[in-house]
Amino acid sequence: MADTQQVDEGAGTKQDAKAERHAAKLAKQISSFAQAHGGAEGQIAYLGQKGARIVLVGEDGGWGDLVAPTFAIAEQAVKKSGITTHEDFDGEFANKVKTGPYEWTRMAGIQLGGPSNT
């Protein structure tokens, strides 16, 4: 008796199309960020089941992040946007980030009893 396997050909195609649309949307957001900040560089960090975080650092020191549902979609989005990516968030790349009072109170002030951000 031969083994048979039912294949739902439409499911893979639909998932691929959805992933492509998500990557295109993220790429557009990355490109907008880069345009607003005089260029940008990025780093992709694996978040486990939640997906991947794309950290963006603009040439002006501004920074932000986006979350993709999978690491593969994050890689695809970054590739489409054309920005330079780094393996790690350290060294010269990390030095480009400019932080202000808001970030300092959020990162350490709250834990140390600093002023709230309200």
XYZ file of C-alpha atoms in Angstrom:
118
model
C 0.000 0.000 0.000
C 1.435 3.347 -1.015
C 1.683 6.221 1.416
C -0.345 9.194 0.330
C -0.173 12.714 1.593
C -2.735 15.400 1.063
C -1.130 18.675 0.111
C -2.939 21.967 0.370
C -1.122 23.849 -2.356
C -2.941 27.117 -1.661
C -1.879 27.360 1.994
C 1.846 27.770 1.297
C 1.225 30.324 -1.414
C -1.072 32.356 0.833
C 1.470 32.303 3.657
C 4.250 33.324 1.270
C 2.150 36.201 -0.058
C 1.313 37.346 3.470
C 4.998 37.233 4.473
C 5.919 39.185 1.326
C 3.342 41.887 2.133
C 4.559 42.120 5.731
C 8.191 42.424 4.594
C 7.224 45.112 2.061
C 5.379 47.098 4.758
C 8.360 46.876 7.128
C 10.763 47.835 4.317
C 8.665 50.924 3.626
C 8.795 51.893 7.322
C 12.566 51.317 7.417
C 13.043 53.436 4.290
C 10.894 56.224 5.763
C 12.972 56.170 8.942
C 16.196 56.297 6.922
C 14.921 59.199 4.853
C 13.863 61.149 7.949
C 17.228 60.611 9.680
C 19.693 61.159 6.835
C 20.267 57.450 6.329
C 20.157 54.491 8.676
C 21.833 51.280 9.726
C 20.247 48.344 11.482
C 20.624 45.149 13.436
C 18.227 42.207 13.647
C 17.789 40.486 16.999
C 15.979 37.168 17.398
C 13.109 37.401 19.921
C 12.110 33.733 20.014
C 8.479 32.925 19.252
C 7.640 36.636 19.100
C 9.775 37.056 15.981
C 12.656 39.456 15.446
C 13.428 43.034 16.422
C 14.892 45.372 13.826
C 16.850 48.103 15.601
C 17.401 51.192 13.453
C 19.957 53.941 14.054
C 19.835 57.058 11.909
C 22.837 59.059 10.776
C 21.620 61.861 13.054
C 21.685 59.542 16.105
C 17.927 59.029 16.207
C 16.863 55.472 16.784
C 13.847 53.225 16.769
C 12.798 49.667 16.302
C 10.287 47.461 14.543
C 9.179 43.921 15.282
C 8.739 41.348 12.518
C 6.789 38.127 13.082
C 9.774 36.008 11.949
C 13.515 36.447 11.541
C 13.195 35.616 7.827
C 10.662 38.422 7.297
C 12.937 40.834 9.176
C 15.871 39.856 6.945
C 13.737 40.250 3.835
C 12.513 43.700 4.943
C 16.016 44.959 5.712
C 17.277 43.656 2.372
C 14.429 45.388 0.492
C 15.100 48.670 2.295
C 18.777 48.621 1.330
C 20.192 49.689 4.698
C 23.473 48.392 6.093
C 23.064 45.768 8.806
C 25.350 44.754 11.642
C 25.713 41.375 13.338
C 25.904 42.925 16.817
C 24.733 46.093 18.484
C 28.090 47.261 19.786
C 31.163 49.328 18.974
C 30.895 52.161 16.495
C 27.325 51.227 15.601
C 26.085 51.521 19.189
C 28.051 54.759 19.613
C 25.920 56.411 16.938
C 22.826 56.325 19.183
C 22.011 59.664 20.775
C 19.934 59.520 23.942
C 18.192 62.323 25.740
C 16.601 62.903 29.144
C 13.568 60.771 28.298
C 15.675 57.703 27.557
C 17.834 58.165 30.649
C 14.864 58.383 32.979
C 13.240 55.383 31.291
C 16.433 53.282 31.375
C 17.689 54.080 34.853
C 15.757 56.896 36.495
C 12.665 54.887 37.304
C 14.680 52.084 38.909
C 16.755 54.599 40.866
C 13.805 56.677 42.019
C 14.270 59.345 39.349
C 11.521 61.521 37.948
C 8.655 59.876 36.121
C 7.983 60.551 32.472
C 4.476 61.883 32.853
